[in-house]
Amino acid sequence: MQLRTRALESILLEKGYIDPAALDVLIETYEKKIGPRNGAQVVAKAWVDPKFRKWLFEDGTAAIGSLGFGGRSGNHLVALENTPSVHNMVVCTLCSCYPWAVLGLPPLWYKSAPYRSRTVADPRGVLRDFGLELPKDTEIRVWDSTAELRYLVVPMRPAGTDGWNEDKLADLVTRDSMIGTGLPKQPKDLK
Ligand code: FE
């Protein structure tokens, strides 16, 4: 895969389609500047601000855009609400579509064939592999990302966080909790 990528890059360079400096900036941006911290800010705001929360579920792209996240892969972002009865989980069965604008680069497992196929056939089993055992009566909804439509899971706010500000709450929001393969940290985990 690395060889193929390099071969593609040199052909595109040779033909003048890409500027290597621009590529470096893009890679640097997604590796260092854009990461799950962006999504965590969105989730934390949804936990404290009911108006933002409502907007987020009505028009994810606009609400997330208001925080300065979007563009490129964030063209259409849909926020999914976890509740005591519904747990949402995101996959791209076809390839690896992922909400880069809010989560940064996807983890390797997200692109793996077993995750992509098993999440549809046996979501509960996949969650178990991630160490997450949900109550039997919790409905698991699996969402298939595409190049046009990408999803951000908004996990439930952990108990014992009354009065916390957004920054502190954002520290509880893990990348996996926004993909649906994990839950947010608990207050005791921060110590
Ligand atoms: Fe994809």
Coordinates of C-alpha atoms and ligand atoms in Angstrom, one line a residue:
M1 CA 0.0 0.0 0.0
Q2 CA 2.8 2.4 0.9
L3 CA 4.6 1.7 -2.4
R4 CA 1.3 2.2 -4.3
T5 CA 0.7 5.5 -2.6
R6 CA 4.3 6.7 -3.3
A7 CA 3.9 5.6 -7.0
L8 CA 0.6 7.5 -7.3
E9 CA 2.2 10.6 -5.6
S10 CA 5.1 10.6 -8.0
I11 CA 2.9 10.3 -11.1
L12 CA 0.6 13.1 -9.9
L13 CA 3.7 15.2 -9.1
E14 CA 5.3 14.5 -12.5
K15 CA 2.1 15.6 -14.3
G16 CA 1.9 18.7 -12.2
Y17 CA -1.4 17.9 -10.5
I18 CA -0.2 18.3 -7.0
D19 CA 2.2 20.5 -5.1
P20 CA 4.3 18.5 -2.6
A21 CA 4.4 21.5 -0.2
A22 CA 0.6 21.6 -0.2
L23 CA 0.4 17.9 0.5
D24 CA 2.8 18.3 3.5
V25 CA 0.6 21.0 4.9
L26 CA -2.5 18.9 4.5
I27 CA -0.9 15.9 6.2
E28 CA 0.5 18.0 9.0
T29 CA -2.9 19.6 9.5
Y30 CA -4.7 16.3 9.9
E31 CA -1.9 14.7 12.0
K32 CA -1.3 17.5 14.4
K33 CA -4.0 20.2 14.3
I34 CA -7.3 18.4 13.6
G35 CA -8.1 15.6 16.0
P36 CA -10.7 14.1 18.2
R37 CA -10.4 17.2 20.4
N38 CA -12.5 19.1 17.9
G39 CA -15.3 16.5 18.2
A40 CA -15.0 16.5 22.0
Q41 CA -15.7 20.3 22.0
V42 CA -18.8 19.7 20.0
V43 CA -20.0 17.0 22.4
A44 CA -19.2 19.0 25.5
K45 CA -21.1 22.0 24.1
A46 CA -24.1 19.7 23.4
W47 CA -24.0 18.5 27.0
V48 CA -24.2 22.0 28.5
D49 CA -26.1 24.1 25.9
P50 CA -29.7 22.8 25.1
K51 CA -30.1 25.2 22.2
F52 CA -26.9 24.1 20.6
R53 CA -27.8 20.5 21.2
K54 CA -31.2 20.9 19.4
W55 CA -29.5 22.6 16.5
L56 CA -26.8 19.9 16.4
F57 CA -29.3 17.2 15.9
E58 CA -31.4 19.2 13.4
D59 CA -28.5 20.5 11.3
G60 CA -25.2 19.0 12.3
T61 CA -23.2 20.6 9.5
A62 CA -24.3 24.1 10.5
A63 CA -24.0 23.6 14.2
I64 CA -20.5 22.1 14.0
G65 CA -19.5 24.7 11.4
S66 CA -20.4 27.4 13.9
L67 CA -17.5 26.1 16.1
G68 CA -15.2 26.4 13.1
F69 CA -15.1 22.8 12.2
G70 CA -16.0 21.6 8.7
G71 CA -15.0 22.0 5.1
R72 CA -13.5 19.2 3.1
S73 CA -14.6 15.9 4.6
G74 CA -17.0 17.8 6.9
N75 CA -19.4 18.8 4.2
H76 CA -22.4 16.9 5.5
L77 CA -22.1 16.0 9.2
V78 CA -24.9 14.3 11.0
A79 CA -24.9 14.0 14.8
L80 CA -26.4 10.9 16.4
E81 CA -27.8 11.0 19.8
N82 CA -27.1 8.2 22.3
T83 CA -29.8 7.7 24.9
P84 CA -30.5 5.1 27.6
S85 CA -32.3 3.1 25.0
V86 CA -30.3 3.7 21.8
H87 CA -26.6 3.3 21.1
N88 CA -25.3 4.5 17.8
M89 CA -22.3 3.1 16.1
V90 CA -20.5 4.3 12.9
V91 CA -18.8 2.3 10.2
C92 CA -17.9 2.7 6.5
T93 CA -18.7 -0.7 5.0
L94 CA -17.3 0.4 1.6
C95 CA -14.0 1.9 2.5
S96 CA -13.1 4.3 5.4
C97 CA -15.2 7.4 5.2
Y98 CA -14.8 9.2 8.5
P99 CA -15.6 12.7 9.9
W100 CA -12.1 14.0 9.6
A101 CA -13.1 17.6 10.4
V102 CA -14.1 16.6 14.0
L103 CA -12.2 13.4 14.6
G104 CA -8.9 13.8 12.7
L105 CA -7.4 10.7 11.0
P106 CA -9.3 7.4 11.4
P107 CA -7.8 4.7 13.6
L108 CA -6.4 1.7 11.7
W109 CA -9.1 -0.7 12.9
Y110 CA -11.8 1.6 11.4
K111 CA -10.4 0.8 8.0
S112 CA -10.0 -3.0 8.6
A113 CA -12.1 -5.5 6.8
P114 CA -13.2 -7.3 10.0
Y115 CA -14.6 -4.1 11.6
R116 CA -16.3 -3.1 8.4
S117 CA -18.1 -6.4 7.9
R118 CA -18.7 -7.5 11.4
T119 CA -20.1 -4.2 12.6
V120 CA -23.1 -4.8 10.3
A121 CA -23.5 -8.5 11.0
D122 CA -22.8 -8.5 14.7
P123 CA -22.5 -5.0 16.3
R124 CA -22.9 -6.4 19.8
G125 CA -20.0 -8.8 19.3
V126 CA -17.8 -6.0 17.9
L127 CA -18.6 -3.8 20.9
R128 CA -17.7 -6.7 23.2
D129 CA -14.3 -6.9 21.5
F130 CA -13.9 -3.2 22.4
G131 CA -14.7 -4.1 26.0
L132 CA -18.2 -2.6 25.9
E133 CA -21.1 -4.7 27.1
L134 CA -24.4 -2.9 26.7
P135 CA -27.7 -3.8 28.4
K136 CA -29.6 -6.4 26.4
D137 CA -32.6 -4.0 25.8
T138 CA -30.4 -1.2 24.4
E139 CA -31.0 -0.9 20.7
I140 CA -27.8 -0.7 18.6
R141 CA -28.1 1.4 15.5
V142 CA -25.3 1.0 12.9
W143 CA -24.8 3.9 10.5
D144 CA -22.9 3.5 7.2
S145 CA -20.7 6.5 6.3
T146 CA -20.3 7.7 2.8
A147 CA -18.1 10.3 1.1
E148 CA -21.1 12.7 1.3
L149 CA -22.5 11.9 4.7
R150 CA -20.4 11.4 7.8
Y151 CA -21.6 10.8 11.4
L152 CA -20.6 11.9 14.8
V153 CA -21.9 10.0 17.8
V154 CA -22.9 12.2 20.8
P155 CA -22.5 10.0 23.8
M156 CA -24.5 10.4 27.0
R157 CA -23.1 12.8 29.6
P158 CA -21.5 10.9 32.4
A159 CA -23.1 11.1 35.9
G160 CA -21.4 13.1 38.5
T161 CA -20.4 16.0 36.2
D162 CA -23.0 18.6 37.3
G163 CA -21.6 22.1 37.1
W164 CA -18.5 21.1 35.0
N165 CA -17.5 23.6 32.3
E166 CA -17.1 22.6 28.7
D167 CA -13.3 22.3 28.8
K168 CA -13.4 19.8 31.7
L169 CA -16.3 17.9 30.1
A170 CA -14.4 17.7 26.8
D171 CA -11.6 15.8 28.7
L172 CA -14.1 13.0 29.2
V173 CA -15.0 12.6 25.5
T174 CA -12.9 9.9 23.9
R175 CA -12.5 9.4 20.2
D176 CA -14.1 5.9 20.4
S177 CA -17.1 7.3 22.2
M178 CA -17.7 9.5 19.2
I179 CA -17.5 6.5 16.8
G180 CA -19.7 4.5 19.1
T181 CA -17.2 1.8 19.9
G182 CA -16.7 3.2 23.4
L183 CA -18.2 5.3 26.2
P184 CA -16.9 8.6 27.6
K185 CA -14.5 8.4 30.5
Q186 CA -16.0 8.7 34.0
P187 CA -15.0 11.5 36.4
K188 CA -12.9 9.1 38.4
D189 CA -10.8 8.3 35.3
L190 CA -9.5 11.8 35.1
K191 CA -7.6 11.7 38.4
Ligands
FE1 FE -15.6 5.1 2.9

